[in-house]
């Protein structure tokens, strides 16, 4: 397989909401890709109750990466590999925080490989200080009144607190 130029990578996920851990992975991704599409899935493999709508998540991600025009956010329906192909992306980025992530990630990467052999999954590792952050814990801690200000960007924090208030 030849390396496409420019390299477009997809960073897919639920991002409900985007955390500092996700931000870390996206910015690391710019070391291997020229452009990154942060792709918010309407359908997630692990069933989750959503807090933000997909449109709100896309909006939050766009705000977080307002300073970087190589990063854009989009929502998608259907299969990840189909969306990647439609966007001309041959690279899928995923973050690996701990061994516990590995089985789920390996299974998805291999399924995607089976569905479209032209798409490679690349795993990136966040900084240690971001390793324990997950959107679900951020939602839970914030809902119970805990301080999550160091786990999400200020614009996400503001929208999160407003959402939980209303
Ligand atoms: O952040 P998440 O919820 O772990 O991300 C999972 C995600 C969205 C990447 C995965 O569920 C996905 O790719 N959904 C799109 C539908 C799809 O292609 N399913 C088959 C995956 S092997």
PDB file of C-alpha atoms and ligand atoms in Angstrom:
ATOM      1  CA  UNK A   1       0.000   0.000   0.000  1.00  0.00           C
ATOM      2  CA  UNK A   2       1.408   3.432  -0.915  1.00  0.00           C
ATOM      3  CA  UNK A   3       1.208   6.241   1.622  1.00  0.00           C
ATOM      4  CA  UNK A   4      -1.389   8.765   0.485  1.00  0.00           C
ATOM      5  CA  UNK A   5      -0.286  12.366   0.356  1.00  0.00           C
ATOM      6  CA  UNK A   6      -1.558  14.272   2.292  1.00  0.00           C
ATOM      7  CA  UNK A   7      -2.282  11.732   5.022  1.00  0.00           C
ATOM      8  CA  UNK A   8      -5.795  12.093   6.373  1.00  0.00           C
ATOM      9  CA  UNK A   9      -6.574  10.284   9.625  1.00  0.00           C
ATOM     10  CA  UNK A  10      -9.888   9.618  11.273  1.00  0.00           C
ATOM     11  CA  UNK A  11     -10.097   9.705  15.047  1.00  0.00           C
ATOM     12  CA  UNK A  12     -13.475   8.097  15.779  1.00  0.00           C
ATOM     13  CA  UNK A  13     -15.331   7.780  19.054  1.00  0.00           C
ATOM     14  CA  UNK A  14     -18.318   8.787  21.146  1.00  0.00           C
ATOM     15  CA  UNK A  15     -16.716  11.882  22.694  1.00  0.00           C
ATOM     16  CA  UNK A  16     -19.539  12.445  25.189  1.00  0.00           C
ATOM     17  CA  UNK A  17     -17.891  14.828  25.928  1.00  0.00           C
ATOM     18  CA  UNK A  18     -14.376  15.264  24.530  1.00  0.00           C
ATOM     19  CA  UNK A  19     -11.780  15.101  27.351  1.00  0.00           C
ATOM     20  CA  UNK A  20      -8.194  16.215  27.812  1.00  0.00           C
ATOM     21  CA  UNK A  21      -7.237  12.592  27.085  1.00  0.00           C
ATOM     22  CA  UNK A  22      -8.874  12.762  23.633  1.00  0.00           C
ATOM     23  CA  UNK A  23      -7.253  16.152  22.991  1.00  0.00           C
ATOM     24  CA  UNK A  24      -3.863  14.658  23.828  1.00  0.00           C
ATOM     25  CA  UNK A  25      -4.364  11.827  21.314  1.00  0.00           C
ATOM     26  CA  UNK A  26      -5.523  14.182  18.535  1.00  0.00           C
ATOM     27  CA  UNK A  27      -2.562  16.524  18.973  1.00  0.00           C
ATOM     28  CA  UNK A  28      -0.191  13.525  18.989  1.00  0.00           C
ATOM     29  CA  UNK A  29      -1.930  12.346  15.834  1.00  0.00           C
ATOM     30  CA  UNK A  30      -0.730  15.455  14.001  1.00  0.00           C
ATOM     31  CA  UNK A  31       2.758  13.944  14.199  1.00  0.00           C
ATOM     32  CA  UNK A  32       1.659  11.171  11.842  1.00  0.00           C
ATOM     33  CA  UNK A  33      -1.160  12.759   9.847  1.00  0.00           C
ATOM     34  CA  UNK A  34      -1.480  16.002   7.899  1.00  0.00           C
ATOM     35  CA  UNK A  35      -5.171  16.323   8.678  1.00  0.00           C
ATOM     36  CA  UNK A  36      -7.350  14.717  11.333  1.00  0.00           C
ATOM     37  CA  UNK A  37     -11.095  14.305  11.264  1.00  0.00           C
ATOM     38  CA  UNK A  38     -12.491  13.765  14.742  1.00  0.00           C
ATOM     39  CA  UNK A  39     -15.475  11.600  13.877  1.00  0.00           C
ATOM     40  CA  UNK A  40     -18.381  11.350  16.296  1.00  0.00           C
ATOM     41  CA  UNK A  41     -20.317   8.119  15.786  1.00  0.00           C
ATOM     42  CA  UNK A  42     -24.101   8.003  15.901  1.00  0.00           C
ATOM     43  CA  UNK A  43     -23.700   4.266  16.631  1.00  0.00           C
ATOM     44  CA  UNK A  44     -21.289   3.133  19.315  1.00  0.00           C
ATOM     45  CA  UNK A  45     -20.185  -0.496  19.742  1.00  0.00           C
ATOM     46  CA  UNK A  46     -20.592  -0.338  23.522  1.00  0.00           C
ATOM     47  CA  UNK A  47     -24.098   0.785  24.394  1.00  0.00           C
ATOM     48  CA  UNK A  48     -24.006   4.044  26.297  1.00  0.00           C
ATOM     49  CA  UNK A  49     -26.587   6.543  27.424  1.00  0.00           C
ATOM     50  CA  UNK A  50     -25.718   9.845  25.819  1.00  0.00           C
ATOM     51  CA  UNK A  51     -25.546  13.177  27.616  1.00  0.00           C
ATOM     52  CA  UNK A  52     -24.790  15.446  24.654  1.00  0.00           C
ATOM     53  CA  UNK A  53     -26.342  15.020  21.212  1.00  0.00           C
ATOM     54  CA  UNK A  54     -23.958  14.130  18.379  1.00  0.00           C
ATOM     55  CA  UNK A  55     -24.323  17.677  17.011  1.00  0.00           C
ATOM     56  CA  UNK A  56     -23.433  19.159  20.406  1.00  0.00           C
ATOM     57  CA  UNK A  57     -20.379  16.892  20.669  1.00  0.00           C
ATOM     58  CA  UNK A  58     -19.210  17.970  17.200  1.00  0.00           C
ATOM     59  CA  UNK A  59     -19.686  21.604  18.224  1.00  0.00           C
ATOM     60  CA  UNK A  60     -17.671  21.110  21.422  1.00  0.00           C
ATOM     61  CA  UNK A  61     -14.829  19.404  19.542  1.00  0.00           C
ATOM     62  CA  UNK A  62     -14.757  22.219  16.976  1.00  0.00           C
ATOM     63  CA  UNK A  63     -14.486  24.752  19.799  1.00  0.00           C
ATOM     64  CA  UNK A  64     -11.671  22.834  21.498  1.00  0.00           C
ATOM     65  CA  UNK A  65      -9.617  22.729  18.271  1.00  0.00           C
ATOM     66  CA  UNK A  66     -10.520  26.232  17.160  1.00  0.00           C
ATOM     67  CA  UNK A  67      -6.788  27.092  17.072  1.00  0.00           C
ATOM     68  CA  UNK A  68      -5.870  24.268  14.684  1.00  0.00           C
ATOM     69  CA  UNK A  69      -7.153  24.182  11.118  1.00  0.00           C
ATOM     70  CA  UNK A  70      -5.667  20.722  10.463  1.00  0.00           C
ATOM     71  CA  UNK A  71      -8.299  19.276  12.819  1.00  0.00           C
ATOM     72  CA  UNK A  72     -12.007  19.174  12.062  1.00  0.00           C
ATOM     73  CA  UNK A  73     -14.984  17.502  13.694  1.00  0.00           C
ATOM     74  CA  UNK A  74     -17.785  15.645  11.941  1.00  0.00           C
ATOM     75  CA  UNK A  75     -20.618  13.330  12.915  1.00  0.00           C
ATOM     76  CA  UNK A  76     -21.131  10.083  11.012  1.00  0.00           C
ATOM     77  CA  UNK A  77     -23.722   7.338  10.627  1.00  0.00           C
ATOM     78  CA  UNK A  78     -23.075   3.792   9.521  1.00  0.00           C
ATOM     79  CA  UNK A  79     -19.796   1.939   9.437  1.00  0.00           C
ATOM     80  CA  UNK A  80     -16.597   3.667  10.424  1.00  0.00           C
ATOM     81  CA  UNK A  81     -14.677   2.107   7.517  1.00  0.00           C
ATOM     82  CA  UNK A  82     -17.241   3.442   5.015  1.00  0.00           C
ATOM     83  CA  UNK A  83     -17.024   6.935   6.454  1.00  0.00           C
ATOM     84  CA  UNK A  84     -13.209   6.761   6.450  1.00  0.00           C
ATOM     85  CA  UNK A  85     -13.171   5.707   2.784  1.00  0.00           C
ATOM     86  CA  UNK A  86     -15.637   8.463   1.852  1.00  0.00           C
ATOM     87  CA  UNK A  87     -13.334  11.017   3.498  1.00  0.00           C
ATOM     88  CA  UNK A  88     -10.198   9.624   1.821  1.00  0.00           C
ATOM     89  CA  UNK A  89      -8.789   8.578   5.212  1.00  0.00           C
ATOM     90  CA  UNK A  90      -6.629   5.438   5.279  1.00  0.00           C
ATOM     91  CA  UNK A  91      -5.620   5.811   8.892  1.00  0.00           C
ATOM     92  CA  UNK A  92      -7.779   5.331  11.980  1.00  0.00           C
ATOM     93  CA  UNK A  93      -6.342   6.636  15.240  1.00  0.00           C
ATOM     94  CA  UNK A  94      -7.329   5.219  18.600  1.00  0.00           C
ATOM     95  CA  UNK A  95      -5.917   5.864  22.065  1.00  0.00           C
ATOM     96  CA  UNK A  96      -4.773   3.038  24.324  1.00  0.00           C
ATOM     97  CA  UNK A  97      -4.852   3.973  27.993  1.00  0.00           C
ATOM     98  CA  UNK A  98      -4.398   0.653  29.745  1.00  0.00           C
ATOM     99  CA  UNK A  99      -4.404  -3.104  29.216  1.00  0.00           C
ATOM    100  CA  UNK A 100      -8.147  -3.043  29.892  1.00  0.00           C
ATOM    101  CA  UNK A 101      -8.679  -1.105  26.636  1.00  0.00           C
ATOM    102  CA  UNK A 102      -6.725  -3.610  24.605  1.00  0.00           C
ATOM    103  CA  UNK A 103      -9.193  -6.446  23.982  1.00  0.00           C
ATOM    104  CA  UNK A 104     -11.994  -4.136  22.782  1.00  0.00           C
ATOM    105  CA  UNK A 105      -9.604  -2.108  20.641  1.00  0.00           C
ATOM    106  CA  UNK A 106      -7.954  -5.157  19.058  1.00  0.00           C
ATOM    107  CA  UNK A 107     -11.340  -6.643  18.205  1.00  0.00           C
ATOM    108  CA  UNK A 108     -12.558  -3.430  16.569  1.00  0.00           C
ATOM    109  CA  UNK A 109      -9.284  -2.931  14.676  1.00  0.00           C
ATOM    110  CA  UNK A 110      -9.408  -6.485  13.319  1.00  0.00           C
ATOM    111  CA  UNK A 111     -13.064  -6.210  12.365  1.00  0.00           C
ATOM    112  CA  UNK A 112     -12.329  -2.949  10.547  1.00  0.00           C
ATOM    113  CA  UNK A 113      -9.348  -4.614   8.842  1.00  0.00           C
ATOM    114  CA  UNK A 114     -11.639  -7.394   7.686  1.00  0.00           C
ATOM    115  CA  UNK A 115     -14.222  -4.901   6.409  1.00  0.00           C
ATOM    116  CA  UNK A 116     -11.705  -2.745   4.548  1.00  0.00           C
ATOM    117  CA  UNK A 117      -8.116  -3.909   4.143  1.00  0.00           C
ATOM    118  CA  UNK A 118      -7.008  -0.453   2.945  1.00  0.00           C
ATOM    119  CA  UNK A 119      -7.557   1.135   6.339  1.00  0.00           C
ATOM    120  CA  UNK A 120      -4.924   0.861   9.056  1.00  0.00           C
ATOM    121  CA  UNK A 121      -5.567   1.393  12.759  1.00  0.00           C
ATOM    122  CA  UNK A 122      -2.819   3.156  14.650  1.00  0.00           C
ATOM    123  CA  UNK A 123      -2.809   3.172  18.451  1.00  0.00           C
ATOM    124  CA  UNK A 124      -1.431   6.177  20.277  1.00  0.00           C
ATOM    125  CA  UNK A 125      -0.670   6.362  23.985  1.00  0.00           C
ATOM    126  CA  UNK A 126      -1.693   9.392  26.049  1.00  0.00           C
ATOM    127  CA  UNK A 127       0.502  11.130  28.590  1.00  0.00           C
ATOM    128  CA  UNK A 128       0.417   9.309  31.949  1.00  0.00           C
ATOM    129  CA  UNK A 129      -1.488  12.185  33.565  1.00  0.00           C
ATOM    130  CA  UNK A 130      -4.326  11.661  31.057  1.00  0.00           C
ATOM    131  CA  UNK A 131      -4.438   7.866  31.289  1.00  0.00           C
ATOM    132  CA  UNK A 132      -7.278   7.542  33.771  1.00  0.00           C
ATOM    133  CA  UNK A 133      -9.629  10.048  32.156  1.00  0.00           C
ATOM    134  CA  UNK A 134     -12.742   8.768  30.419  1.00  0.00           C
ATOM    135  CA  UNK A 135     -15.870  10.581  29.254  1.00  0.00           C
ATOM    136  CA  UNK A 136     -18.080   8.286  31.329  1.00  0.00           C
ATOM    137  CA  UNK A 137     -16.172   9.054  34.545  1.00  0.00           C
ATOM    138  CA  UNK A 138     -16.163  12.764  33.743  1.00  0.00           C
ATOM    139  CA  UNK A 139     -19.956  12.649  33.314  1.00  0.00           C
ATOM    140  CA  UNK A 140     -20.440  10.696  36.532  1.00  0.00           C
ATOM    141  CA  UNK A 141     -18.082  12.774  38.682  1.00  0.00           C
ATOM    142  CA  UNK A 142     -19.528  16.047  37.351  1.00  0.00           C
ATOM    143  CA  UNK A 143     -23.102  14.832  37.927  1.00  0.00           C
ATOM    144  CA  UNK A 144     -22.206  14.059  41.536  1.00  0.00           C
ATOM    145  CA  UNK A 145     -20.706  17.502  42.101  1.00  0.00           C
ATOM    146  CA  UNK A 146     -17.025  16.590  41.740  1.00  0.00           C
ATOM    147  CA  UNK A 147     -14.457  18.898  40.189  1.00  0.00           C
ATOM    148  CA  UNK A 148     -13.675  17.843  36.618  1.00  0.00           C
ATOM    149  CA  UNK A 149     -12.035  21.112  35.541  1.00  0.00           C
ATOM    150  CA  UNK A 150      -8.661  19.481  34.945  1.00  0.00           C
ATOM    151  CA  UNK A 151     -10.128  16.698  32.780  1.00  0.00           C
ATOM    152  CA  UNK A 152     -11.909  18.783  30.144  1.00  0.00           C
ATOM    153  CA  UNK A 153     -11.268  22.106  28.422  1.00  0.00           C
ATOM    154  CA  UNK A 154     -12.957  25.244  29.849  1.00  0.00           C
ATOM    155  CA  UNK A 155     -15.581  25.419  27.071  1.00  0.00           C
ATOM    156  CA  UNK A 156     -16.544  21.772  27.640  1.00  0.00           C
ATOM    157  CA  UNK A 157     -16.699  22.328  31.411  1.00  0.00           C
ATOM    158  CA  UNK A 158     -19.048  25.265  30.973  1.00  0.00           C
ATOM    159  CA  UNK A 159     -21.412  23.295  28.694  1.00  0.00           C
ATOM    160  CA  UNK A 160     -21.212  20.219  30.926  1.00  0.00           C
ATOM    161  CA  UNK A 161     -22.163  22.117  34.067  1.00  0.00           C
ATOM    162  CA  UNK A 162     -24.956  23.948  32.212  1.00  0.00           C
ATOM    163  CA  UNK A 163     -26.293  20.643  30.860  1.00  0.00           C
ATOM    164  CA  UNK A 164     -26.264  18.997  34.292  1.00  0.00           C
ATOM    165  CA  UNK A 165     -27.873  22.079  35.846  1.00  0.00           C
ATOM    166  CA  UNK A 166     -30.727  22.186  33.392  1.00  0.00           C
TER     167      UNK A 166
HETATM  168  O1  LIG B   1     -15.362   6.053  22.052  1.00  0.00           O
HETATM  169  P1  LIG B   1     -15.938   4.720  21.730  1.00  0.00           P
HETATM  170  O2  LIG B   1     -17.402   4.687  22.081  1.00  0.00           O
HETATM  171  O3  LIG B   1     -15.167   3.590  22.339  1.00  0.00           O
HETATM  172  O4  LIG B   1     -15.837   4.550  20.127  1.00  0.00           O
HETATM  173  C1  LIG B   1     -16.325   3.401  19.476  1.00  0.00           C
HETATM  174  C2  LIG B   1     -16.519   3.677  17.987  1.00  0.00           C
HETATM  175  C3  LIG B   1     -17.448   4.857  17.794  1.00  0.00           C
HETATM  176  C4  LIG B   1     -15.197   3.970  17.343  1.00  0.00           C
HETATM  177  C5  LIG B   1     -17.152   2.404  17.344  1.00  0.00           C
HETATM  178  O5  LIG B   1     -18.292   2.054  18.042  1.00  0.00           O
HETATM  179  C6  LIG B   1     -17.495   2.591  15.873  1.00  0.00           C
HETATM  180  O6  LIG B   1     -16.637   2.527  15.037  1.00  0.00           O
HETATM  181  N1  LIG B   1     -18.807   2.851  15.587  1.00  0.00           N
HETATM  182  C7  LIG B   1     -19.273   3.062  14.212  1.00  0.00           C
HETATM  183  C8  LIG B   1     -20.042   1.829  13.690  1.00  0.00           C
HETATM  184  C9  LIG B   1     -19.071   0.738  13.283  1.00  0.00           C
HETATM  185  O7  LIG B   1     -18.314   0.870  12.336  1.00  0.00           O
HETATM  186  N2  LIG B   1     -19.125  -0.379  14.030  1.00  0.00           N
HETATM  187  C10 LIG B   1     -18.212  -1.492  13.813  1.00  0.00           C
HETATM  188  C11 LIG B   1     -16.921  -1.261  14.569  1.00  0.00           C
HETATM  189  S1  LIG B   1     -15.803  -2.579  14.433  1.00  0.00           S
END
